Coordinates of C-alpha atoms in Angstrom, one line a residue:
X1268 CA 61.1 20.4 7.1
X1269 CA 58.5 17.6 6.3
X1270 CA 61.3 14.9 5.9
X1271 CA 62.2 16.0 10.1
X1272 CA 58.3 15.9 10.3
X1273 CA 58.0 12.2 8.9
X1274 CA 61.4 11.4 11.1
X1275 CA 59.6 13.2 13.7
X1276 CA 56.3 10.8 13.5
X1277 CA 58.4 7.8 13.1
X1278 CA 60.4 8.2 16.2
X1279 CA 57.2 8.5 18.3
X1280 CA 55.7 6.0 16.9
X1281 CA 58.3 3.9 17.5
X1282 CA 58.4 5.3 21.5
X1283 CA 54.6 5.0 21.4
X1284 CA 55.1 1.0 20.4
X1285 CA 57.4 0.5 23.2
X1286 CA 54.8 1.2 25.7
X1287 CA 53.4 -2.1 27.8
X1288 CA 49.9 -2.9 26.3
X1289 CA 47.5 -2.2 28.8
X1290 CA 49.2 1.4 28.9
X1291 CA 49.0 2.1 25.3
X1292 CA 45.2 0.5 25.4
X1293 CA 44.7 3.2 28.0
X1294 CA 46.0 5.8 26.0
X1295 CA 44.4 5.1 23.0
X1296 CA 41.1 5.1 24.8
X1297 CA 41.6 8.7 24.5
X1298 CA 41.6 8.8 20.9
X1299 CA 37.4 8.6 19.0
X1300 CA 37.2 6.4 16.0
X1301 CA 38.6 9.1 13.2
X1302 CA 41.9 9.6 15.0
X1303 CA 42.3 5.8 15.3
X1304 CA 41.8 5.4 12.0
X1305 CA 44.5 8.1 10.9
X1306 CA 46.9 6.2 13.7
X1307 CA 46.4 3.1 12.0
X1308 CA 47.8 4.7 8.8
X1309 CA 51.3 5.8 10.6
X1310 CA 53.0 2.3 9.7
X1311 CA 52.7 -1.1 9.8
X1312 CA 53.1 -1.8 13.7
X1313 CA 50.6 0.9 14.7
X1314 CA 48.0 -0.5 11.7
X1315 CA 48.4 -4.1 13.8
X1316 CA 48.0 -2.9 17.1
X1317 CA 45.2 -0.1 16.3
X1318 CA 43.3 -3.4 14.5
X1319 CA 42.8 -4.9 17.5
X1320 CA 39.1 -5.4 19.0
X1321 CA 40.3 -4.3 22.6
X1322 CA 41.1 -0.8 21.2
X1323 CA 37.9 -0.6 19.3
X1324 CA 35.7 -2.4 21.7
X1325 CA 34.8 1.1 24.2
X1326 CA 34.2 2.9 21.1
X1327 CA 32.2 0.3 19.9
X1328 CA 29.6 0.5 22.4
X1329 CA 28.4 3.6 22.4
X1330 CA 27.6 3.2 18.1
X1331 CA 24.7 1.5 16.7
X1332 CA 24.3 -2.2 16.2
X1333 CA 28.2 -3.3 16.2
X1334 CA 27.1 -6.6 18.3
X1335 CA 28.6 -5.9 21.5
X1336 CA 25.7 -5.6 24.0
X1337 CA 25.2 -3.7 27.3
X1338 CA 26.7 -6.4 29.3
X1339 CA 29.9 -6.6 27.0
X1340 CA 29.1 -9.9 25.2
X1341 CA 30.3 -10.0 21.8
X1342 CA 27.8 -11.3 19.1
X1343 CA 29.7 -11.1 15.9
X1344 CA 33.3 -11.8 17.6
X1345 CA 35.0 -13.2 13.8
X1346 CA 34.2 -9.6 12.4
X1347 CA 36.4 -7.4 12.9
X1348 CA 35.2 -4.2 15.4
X1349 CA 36.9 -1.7 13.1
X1350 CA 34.9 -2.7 10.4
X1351 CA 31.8 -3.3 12.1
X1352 CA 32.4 0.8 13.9
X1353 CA 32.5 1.5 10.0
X1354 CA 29.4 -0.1 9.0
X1355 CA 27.7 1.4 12.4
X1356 CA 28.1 4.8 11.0
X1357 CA 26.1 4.1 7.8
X1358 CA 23.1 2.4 10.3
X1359 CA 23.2 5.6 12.2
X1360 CA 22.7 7.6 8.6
X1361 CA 20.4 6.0 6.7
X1362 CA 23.0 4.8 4.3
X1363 CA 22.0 1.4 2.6
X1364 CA 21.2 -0.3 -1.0
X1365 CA 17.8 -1.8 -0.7
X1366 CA 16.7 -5.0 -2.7
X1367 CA 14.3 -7.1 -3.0
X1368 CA 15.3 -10.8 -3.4
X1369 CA 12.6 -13.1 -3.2
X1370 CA 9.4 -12.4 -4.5
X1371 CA 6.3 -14.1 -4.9
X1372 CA 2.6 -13.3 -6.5
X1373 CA 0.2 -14.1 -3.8
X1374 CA -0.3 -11.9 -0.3
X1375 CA 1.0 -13.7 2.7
X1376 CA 1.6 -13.0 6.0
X1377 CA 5.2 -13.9 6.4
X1378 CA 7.7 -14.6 9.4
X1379 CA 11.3 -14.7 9.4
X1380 CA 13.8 -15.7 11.3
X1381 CA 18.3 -15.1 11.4
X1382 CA 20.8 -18.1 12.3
X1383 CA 24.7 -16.8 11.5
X1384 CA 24.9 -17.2 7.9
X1385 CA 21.1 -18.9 7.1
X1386 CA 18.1 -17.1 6.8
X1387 CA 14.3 -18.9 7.1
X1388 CA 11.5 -17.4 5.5
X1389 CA 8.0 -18.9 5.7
X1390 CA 6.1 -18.6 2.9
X1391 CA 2.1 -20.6 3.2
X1392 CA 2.7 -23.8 4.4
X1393 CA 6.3 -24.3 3.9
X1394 CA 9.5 -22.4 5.7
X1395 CA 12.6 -22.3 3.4
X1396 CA 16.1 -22.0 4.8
X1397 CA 18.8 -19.9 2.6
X1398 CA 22.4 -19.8 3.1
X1399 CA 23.3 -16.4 2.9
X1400 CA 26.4 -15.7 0.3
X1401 CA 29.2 -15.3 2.4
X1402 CA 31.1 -11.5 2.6
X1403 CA 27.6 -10.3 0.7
X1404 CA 24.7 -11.0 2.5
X1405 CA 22.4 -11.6 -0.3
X1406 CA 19.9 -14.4 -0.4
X1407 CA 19.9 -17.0 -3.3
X1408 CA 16.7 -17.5 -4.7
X1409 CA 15.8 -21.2 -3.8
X1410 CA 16.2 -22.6 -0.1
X1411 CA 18.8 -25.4 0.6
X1412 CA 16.2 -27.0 3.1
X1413 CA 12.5 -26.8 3.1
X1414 CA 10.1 -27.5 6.5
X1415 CA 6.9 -28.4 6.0
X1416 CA 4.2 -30.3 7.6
X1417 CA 1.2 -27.6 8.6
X1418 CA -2.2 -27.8 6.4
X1419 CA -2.4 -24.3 6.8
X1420 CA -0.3 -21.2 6.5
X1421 CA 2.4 -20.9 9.0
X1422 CA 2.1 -18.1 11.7
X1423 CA 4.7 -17.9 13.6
X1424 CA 8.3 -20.4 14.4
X1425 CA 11.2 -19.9 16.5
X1426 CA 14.4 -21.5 16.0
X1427 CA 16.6 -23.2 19.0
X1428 CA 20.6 -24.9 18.2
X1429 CA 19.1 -28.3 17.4
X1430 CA 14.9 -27.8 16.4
X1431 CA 12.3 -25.7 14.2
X1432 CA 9.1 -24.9 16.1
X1433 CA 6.2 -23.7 14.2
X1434 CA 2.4 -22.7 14.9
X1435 CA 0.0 -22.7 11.8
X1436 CA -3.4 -21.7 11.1
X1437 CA -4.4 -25.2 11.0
X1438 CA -3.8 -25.1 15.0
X1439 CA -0.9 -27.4 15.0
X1440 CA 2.6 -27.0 16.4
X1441 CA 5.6 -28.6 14.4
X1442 CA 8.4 -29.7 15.7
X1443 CA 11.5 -30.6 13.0
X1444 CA 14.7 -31.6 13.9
X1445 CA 17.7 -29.1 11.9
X1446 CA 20.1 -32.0 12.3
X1447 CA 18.2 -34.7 10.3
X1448 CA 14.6 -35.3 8.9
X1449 CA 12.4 -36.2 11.8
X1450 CA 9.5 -33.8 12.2
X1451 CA 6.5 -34.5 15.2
X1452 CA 3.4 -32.9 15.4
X1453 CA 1.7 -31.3 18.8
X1454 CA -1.6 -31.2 18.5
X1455 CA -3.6 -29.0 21.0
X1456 CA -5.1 -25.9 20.1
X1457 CA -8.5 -26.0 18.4
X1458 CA -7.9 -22.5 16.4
X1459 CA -5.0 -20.9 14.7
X1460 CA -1.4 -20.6 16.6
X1461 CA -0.9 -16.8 16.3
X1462 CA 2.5 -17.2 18.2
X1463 CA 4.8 -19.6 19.5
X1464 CA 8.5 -19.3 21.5
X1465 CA 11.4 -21.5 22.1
X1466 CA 14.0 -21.8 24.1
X1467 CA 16.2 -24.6 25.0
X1468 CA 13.8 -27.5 25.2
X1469 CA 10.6 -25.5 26.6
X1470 CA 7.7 -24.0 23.9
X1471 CA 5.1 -21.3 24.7
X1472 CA 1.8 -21.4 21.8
X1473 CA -0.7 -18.9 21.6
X1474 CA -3.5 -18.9 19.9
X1475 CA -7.1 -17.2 18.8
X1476 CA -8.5 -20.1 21.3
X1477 CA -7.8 -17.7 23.8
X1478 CA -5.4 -20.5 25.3
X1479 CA -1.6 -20.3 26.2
X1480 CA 0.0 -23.8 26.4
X1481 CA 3.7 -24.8 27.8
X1482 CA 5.0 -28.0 26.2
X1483 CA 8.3 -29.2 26.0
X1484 CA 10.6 -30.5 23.0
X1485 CA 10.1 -34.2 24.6
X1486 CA 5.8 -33.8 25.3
X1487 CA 3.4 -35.1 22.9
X1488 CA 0.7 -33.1 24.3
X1489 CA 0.6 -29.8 26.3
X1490 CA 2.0 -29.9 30.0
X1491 CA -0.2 -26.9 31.0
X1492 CA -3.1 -25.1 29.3
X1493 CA -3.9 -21.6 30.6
X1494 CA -7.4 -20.3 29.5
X1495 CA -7.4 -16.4 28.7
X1496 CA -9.7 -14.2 28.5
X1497 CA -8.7 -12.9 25.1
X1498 CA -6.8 -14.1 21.7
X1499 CA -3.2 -14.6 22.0
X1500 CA -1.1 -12.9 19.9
X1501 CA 2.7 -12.9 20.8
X1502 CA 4.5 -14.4 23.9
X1503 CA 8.1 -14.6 24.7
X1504 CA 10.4 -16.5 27.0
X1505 CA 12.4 -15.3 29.7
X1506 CA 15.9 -16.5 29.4
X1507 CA 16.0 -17.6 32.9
X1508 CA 13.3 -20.0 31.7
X1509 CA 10.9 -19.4 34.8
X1510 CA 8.6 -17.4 32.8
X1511 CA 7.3 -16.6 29.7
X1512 CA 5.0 -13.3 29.0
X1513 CA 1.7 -13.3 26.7
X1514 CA 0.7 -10.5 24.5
X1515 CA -3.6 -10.4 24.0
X1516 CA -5.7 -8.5 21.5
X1517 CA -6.9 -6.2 24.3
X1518 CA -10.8 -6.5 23.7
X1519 CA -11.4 -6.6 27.1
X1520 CA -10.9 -3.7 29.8
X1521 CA -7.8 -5.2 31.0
X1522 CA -4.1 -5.0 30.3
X1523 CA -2.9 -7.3 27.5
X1524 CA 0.2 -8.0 29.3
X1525 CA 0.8 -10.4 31.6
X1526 CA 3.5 -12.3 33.2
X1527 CA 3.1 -16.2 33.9
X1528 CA 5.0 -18.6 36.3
X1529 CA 6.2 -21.5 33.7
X1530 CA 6.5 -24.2 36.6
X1531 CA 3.0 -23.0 38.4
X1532 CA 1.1 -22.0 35.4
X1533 CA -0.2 -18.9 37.5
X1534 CA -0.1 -15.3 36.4
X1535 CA 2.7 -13.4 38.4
X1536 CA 1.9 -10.3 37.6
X1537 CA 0.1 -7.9 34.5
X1538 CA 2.2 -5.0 32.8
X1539 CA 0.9 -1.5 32.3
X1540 CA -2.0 0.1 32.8
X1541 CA -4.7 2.3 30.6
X1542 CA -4.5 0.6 27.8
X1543 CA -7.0 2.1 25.3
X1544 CA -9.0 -1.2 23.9
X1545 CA -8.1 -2.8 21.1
X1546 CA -4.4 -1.6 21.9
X1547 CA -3.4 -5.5 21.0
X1548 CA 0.3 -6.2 21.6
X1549 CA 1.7 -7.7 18.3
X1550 CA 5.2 -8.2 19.2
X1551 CA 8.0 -8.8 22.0
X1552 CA 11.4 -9.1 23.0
X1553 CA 13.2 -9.9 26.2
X1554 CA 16.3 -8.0 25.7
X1555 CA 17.3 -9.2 29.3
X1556 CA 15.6 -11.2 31.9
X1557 CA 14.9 -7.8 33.6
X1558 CA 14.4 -5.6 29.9
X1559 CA 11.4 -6.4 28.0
X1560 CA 10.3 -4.5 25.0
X1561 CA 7.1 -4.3 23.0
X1562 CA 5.0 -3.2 20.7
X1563 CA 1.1 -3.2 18.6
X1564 CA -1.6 -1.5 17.8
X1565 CA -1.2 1.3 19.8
X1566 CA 1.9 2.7 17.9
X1567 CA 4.3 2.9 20.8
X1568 CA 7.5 0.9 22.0
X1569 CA 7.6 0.3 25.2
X1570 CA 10.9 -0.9 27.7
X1571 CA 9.5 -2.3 30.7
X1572 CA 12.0 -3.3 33.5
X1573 CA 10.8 -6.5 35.3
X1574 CA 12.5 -5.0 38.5
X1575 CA 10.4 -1.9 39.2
X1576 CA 6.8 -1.5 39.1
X1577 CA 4.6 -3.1 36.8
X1578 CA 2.1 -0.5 36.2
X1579 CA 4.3 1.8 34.4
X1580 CA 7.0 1.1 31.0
X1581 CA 10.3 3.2 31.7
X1582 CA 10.5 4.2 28.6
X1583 CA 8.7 4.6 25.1
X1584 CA 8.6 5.7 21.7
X1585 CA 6.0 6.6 19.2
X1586 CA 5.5 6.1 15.7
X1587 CA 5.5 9.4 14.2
X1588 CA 2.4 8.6 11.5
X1589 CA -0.1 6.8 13.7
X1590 CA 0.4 3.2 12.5
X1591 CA 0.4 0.3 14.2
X1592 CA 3.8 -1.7 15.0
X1593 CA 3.8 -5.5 13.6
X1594 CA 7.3 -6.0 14.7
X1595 CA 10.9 -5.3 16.4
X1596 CA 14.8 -6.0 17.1
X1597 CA 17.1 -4.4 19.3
X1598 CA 20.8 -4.9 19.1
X1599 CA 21.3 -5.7 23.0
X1600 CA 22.6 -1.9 22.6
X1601 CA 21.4 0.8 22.3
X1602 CA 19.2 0.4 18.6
X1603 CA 15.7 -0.3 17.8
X1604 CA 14.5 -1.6 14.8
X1605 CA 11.0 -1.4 13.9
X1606 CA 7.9 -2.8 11.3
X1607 CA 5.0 -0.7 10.0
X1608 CA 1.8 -1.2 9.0
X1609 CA 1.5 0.4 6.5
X1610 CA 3.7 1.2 2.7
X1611 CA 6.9 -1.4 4.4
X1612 CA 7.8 1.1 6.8
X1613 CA 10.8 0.8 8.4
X1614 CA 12.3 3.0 11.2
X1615 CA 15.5 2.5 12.9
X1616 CA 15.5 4.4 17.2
X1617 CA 17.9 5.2 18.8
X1618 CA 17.0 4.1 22.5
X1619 CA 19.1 7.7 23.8
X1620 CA 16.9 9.9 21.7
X1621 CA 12.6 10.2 21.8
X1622 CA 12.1 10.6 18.0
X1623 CA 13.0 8.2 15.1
X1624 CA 16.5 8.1 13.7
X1625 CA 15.8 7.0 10.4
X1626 CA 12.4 5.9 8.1
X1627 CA 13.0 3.7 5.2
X1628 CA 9.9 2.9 2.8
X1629 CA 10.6 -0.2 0.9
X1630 CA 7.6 -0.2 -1.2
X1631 CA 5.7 2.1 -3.4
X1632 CA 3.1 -0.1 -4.5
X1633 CA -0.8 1.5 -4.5
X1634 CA -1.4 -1.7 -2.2
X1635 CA 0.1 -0.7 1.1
X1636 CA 1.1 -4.0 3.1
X1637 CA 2.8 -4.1 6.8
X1638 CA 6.1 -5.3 7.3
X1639 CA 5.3 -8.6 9.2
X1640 CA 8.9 -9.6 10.6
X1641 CA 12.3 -7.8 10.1
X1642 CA 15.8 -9.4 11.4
X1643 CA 19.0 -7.9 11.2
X1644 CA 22.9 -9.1 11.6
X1645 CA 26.0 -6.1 11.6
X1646 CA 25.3 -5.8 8.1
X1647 CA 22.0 -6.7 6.6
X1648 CA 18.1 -6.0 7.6
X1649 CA 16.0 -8.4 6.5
X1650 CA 12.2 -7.6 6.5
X1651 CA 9.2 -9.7 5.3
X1652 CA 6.4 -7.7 3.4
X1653 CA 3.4 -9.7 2.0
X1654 CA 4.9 -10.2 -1.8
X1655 CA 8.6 -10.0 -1.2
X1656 CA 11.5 -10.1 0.7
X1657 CA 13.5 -7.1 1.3
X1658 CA 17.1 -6.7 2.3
X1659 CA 19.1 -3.5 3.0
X1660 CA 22.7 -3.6 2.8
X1661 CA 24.2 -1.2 5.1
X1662 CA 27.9 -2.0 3.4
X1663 CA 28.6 -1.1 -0.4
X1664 CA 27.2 0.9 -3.3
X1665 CA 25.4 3.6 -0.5
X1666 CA 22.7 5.3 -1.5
X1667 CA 21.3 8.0 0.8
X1668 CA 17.7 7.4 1.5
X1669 CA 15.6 9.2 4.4

């Protein structure tokens, strides 16, 4: 009876394999990610064809942080989607090994930042760039490529294919080349640069000044200075390029949000309303050139979309414990990743559900201390905590930690 079973199977299979691709695609679109896997065990021709990333790819949407994004592009396209539908599962449970690499004996506020394969970690005055090991993820304890050049701490930097650009507490803006040794300096703001974008060859600074300033990769001195009212804590870029947003400390009765014109200078627009004072916005992503999430002092997330009205986000979410939010990443998808203020929080949302999907504390020293930046690949979570860098691998040796 189970040899006819196995002949049975085999026969099928062997039908099933005659089929024209973009029927058998069709077919198997049918099948969720365990009966796949069982398919893909049948023999040798079904294991190739069931490997493929256009079988996986619909599946692979709707799981957490597999790179493919709401508009179908493909971050990590040399991994596998089979694997990376594997990995998605243990993101979705809380399922990691947590380590902490890189450590140092002095509190700093740290910012990080995730290439491919290098990670760059700013640490005072210096930003060190680490090749990841290849197939683990870990980070080697000394950097193959140090930046320097700031006479203060470095606040913030963003990376673009071919530059460095980093704002310091000695007011400066740095501009280092990642294809040979030539650094510039932009000199402009009088006070600390709390937070600086790049993209392509255009920069946004802010700074405690209470100035925003555009400059470009090819300027030695701002093209346009706008005067807030208030400190400047985060901005980011719109990928079209025609605009950049500014995030303020909200000491004033007004929102902290606003949107500017980059060829103008002039304020388009100002986000939200009712913001409680001192609600400062810490951090920001443009997830779109529509989709813009953020997130500070107040303890919520909030999605705007560019394309409705500005007085109201379309969606948020609240940290459960009343702390404020240094930082976040989304996948493009439909994940959230988020910093706390206090004990190294980590919390990973789900953007389809209203509570948090899971809570991570990476620390359990007596002296609590925010996590300042966190970036993550379809593997790893890197976040920044003032004595250490932390990483979470969501791959081998699980432990289960909520």
């Amino acid at each position: 009876m189970e040899y006819k079973h196995r002949e049975l199977v085999k026969a099928l299979t062997m039908l099933l394999c005659q089929l024209p691709d973009d029927i058998l695609y069709h077919i198997l679109s049918y099948l969720d990610y365990k009966s796949l896997s069982r398919l893909s065990q049948v023999c040798k021709t079904t294991y190739h064809f069931v490997n493929r990333d256009a079988v996986w790819r619909k599946i692979a949407k709707e799981f957490l942080n597999t790179g493919i994004t709401r508009n179908g592009r493909d971050i990590y396209p040399h991994i596998p989607l089979k694997e990376r539908v594997k990995i998605a599962q243990n993101w979705y449970n809380g399922v990691c090994k947590i380590a902490a690499p890189i450590k140092w004996k002095i509190k700093l506020l740290p910012w990080l930042q995730l290439d491919g394969e290098v990670l760059f970690l700013s640490q005072a005055a210096n930003i060190g760039a680490y090749h990841l090991r290849q197939d683990k993820g870990k980070v080697p304890r000394n950097p193959f490529a140090i930046y320097s050049g700031h006479n203060g701490d470095v606040c913030r930097f963003a990376l673009t294919d071919s530059h460095l650009i980093s704002g310091g507490s000695d007011g400066k803006v740095m501009v280092h080349s990642r294809r040979s040794n030539v650094s510039k300096e932009l000199s402009g703001h009088n006070q600390e640069v709390n937070c600086l974008d790049a993209r392509d060859r255009l920069i946004v600074s802010g700074s405690r000044d209470r100035t925003a300033r555009i400059w470009t990769l090819d300027s030695s001195c701002p093209k346009y200075t706008i005067t807030m009212y208030d400190r400047v804590w985060s901005v980011a870029i719109n990928p079209t390029l025609s605009s950049f947003v500014t995030g303020t400390a909200c000491c004033k009765n007004f929102s902290p949000l606003h949107i500017w014109d980059v060829e103008r200078s002039e304020c388009v627009c100002s986000l939200g309303s009712g913001f409680r004072r001192g609600a400062g916005v810490l951090d920001m992503q443009f997830e779109s050139p529509f989709q813009l999430f953020t997130c500070g002092y107040d303890t919520f997330i909030r999605l705007w979309d560019l394309r409705l009205s500005p007085r109201k986000c379309v969606m948020e979410w609240e940290e459960p414990h009343d702390s404020a939010l240094y930082c976040i990443q989304t996948d493009g998808n439909h994940m959230i990743a988020s910093g706390s203020s206090y004990y190294g929080v980590v919390r990973l949302w789900d953007k389809r559900q209203t509570e948090c999907l899971q809570f991570f504390q990476l620390t359990s020293d007596p002296v609590s201390s925010p996590v300042y930046c966190l970036r993550f690949s379809s593997s790893h979570l890197y976040a920044a905590l003032a004595t250490a860098l932390y990483s979470m691998d969501f791959r081998h040796n699980p432990c289960n930690i909520r």
